[in-house]
Amino acid sequence: MKQKTFYQCSECGNKVSKWMGKCSACGEWNTMEEGVTEVAAPAKMPVALRTANDSTAEPISQMELPNYMRSGTGQAELDRVLGGGLVHGSVILIAGEPGIGKSTLLMQISASLAEGSTVLYVSGEESAWQLKYRAKRLGVDQEGIFVLTETNIDKIIAESDRVNPDLIIIDSVQTMYDARLSSTPGSITQVRESCLRMINLAKVHGISVVFVGHVNKEGGIAGPKVLEHMVDAVLYFEGERQHSFRLLRATKNRYGATNEIGVFEMTERGMVEVPNPSEVLLSGRPQGVSGCCAACVMEGSRPLAAEVQSLATASVFPSPKRTVSGIDTNRTFLLLAVLEKRLGLRFSANDIYVNVVGGLRIDEPAADLPQAISLISSIKDKPVDPGVIAFGELGLAGECRAVSGIDLRINEAVRLGFTQILVPHTNKFTVKSKDAKIIPIKSIFEAAKVLF
Ligand code: TYD
Ligand code: MG
């Protein structure tokens, strides 16, 4: 079939036949990416997503739901994030920073999934012996695992036809290329086309595919935006390299809830799941030190306790520093403004450091109250009783607003042995505890009055 080259703007999708430095439609620079089209094909884009029978419309009432077959991955925390195991024939993208443990986890799940099936592990980043070395370290040597070090998508497809796997792992999408295109591996066009061809293969033969994706500076997946639309699930592997904790979070999942997280620890022998993360996150809490407050946040359907630490010190800089990790910086700015205005605390002359211990990222407004308490504790240099745990959203007037999952959070706090649980006063709860005092809080003033 005759092939024709085109250029498409990665921002607005404008398609032209000649390359330009600036897109004539949206005016963005350096966004024109090369693509090829087969002239005889009626429409280019969704070829990979078309199946044999989907051009006939069916009444929805008469359609039968497919019975999704799932396989356990051998990692309960991963199964939880996937919604109960890997759906056969699904396409998953796992993204994360280099060194976070993507290849390690995938080698481990290959071992479980290779029991009775065939796994093709394609690496474009490491040599076969590096893969073997990792497998050896992890104690993986199942017969059903095949490794292939290749980046040419045609060769990968040819090997897949020969090996006939049930699961293909592509580590990583950014290294794959389609020789028909002249753009370099890793470019938007190459990543998109390589993925489309793999997805096509997967849909036709019912093979599951796991793509490893690199992240860019901003933490998003490097490559075309459409990548996330093309796959069934997008999982992010997070954590700080200095810490051994890793969180796996689904931002998209066609076969399960998106808000579940899995918690792992990177050990000498690979990723180990952490079934009780709160205990681990709270272990080694400092005693009698100001600026620390325990928080209880919901991660999916699971409550997690973690410690928020703040440090406010007199600034020597013309504009004081604010360094926040594990929490949205804007949320910290907002709380500082509320505390300054409503409680008259002078944060503006201080450098402020805020951190969530253990590398956990909390993006929930329920962390407002514990964060505000830790800030007050630090600036007043008065420690919070270690038996205190708090959750609640704070409004601009300093009022404490209701949050979801109140009973789950209180139960978790009681289970962990906290004795004073500060909760939003408008939340109704049914949990009763003789060991812990549940204290309804109207506002941050009230919290400050109770604690300091
Ligand atoms: P890796 O899986 O290669 O990360 P990614 O594929 O996300 O880039 O793992 C990176 C780090 O993990 C590496 O520095 C070594 C360490 N590691 C362990 O701590 N324990 C292990 O069992 C293995 C295999 C690796
Ligand atoms: Mg890797």
PDB file of C-alpha atoms and ligand atoms in Angstrom, residues 103 125-126 134 171, ligand 2:
ATOM      1  CA  SER A 103      11.175  -3.025  36.029  1.00  0.00           C
ATOM      2  CA  GLU A 125      16.662  -0.205  28.066  1.00  0.00           C
ATOM      3  CA  GLU A 126      18.657  -3.054  29.464  1.00  0.00           C
ATOM      4  CA  ARG A 134      17.607  -8.815  38.142  1.00  0.00           C
ATOM      5  CA  ASP A 171       9.894  -1.608  29.005  1.00  0.00           C
TER       6      ASP A 171
HETATM    7 MG    MG B   2      13.469   0.054  34.306  1.00  0.00          MG
END
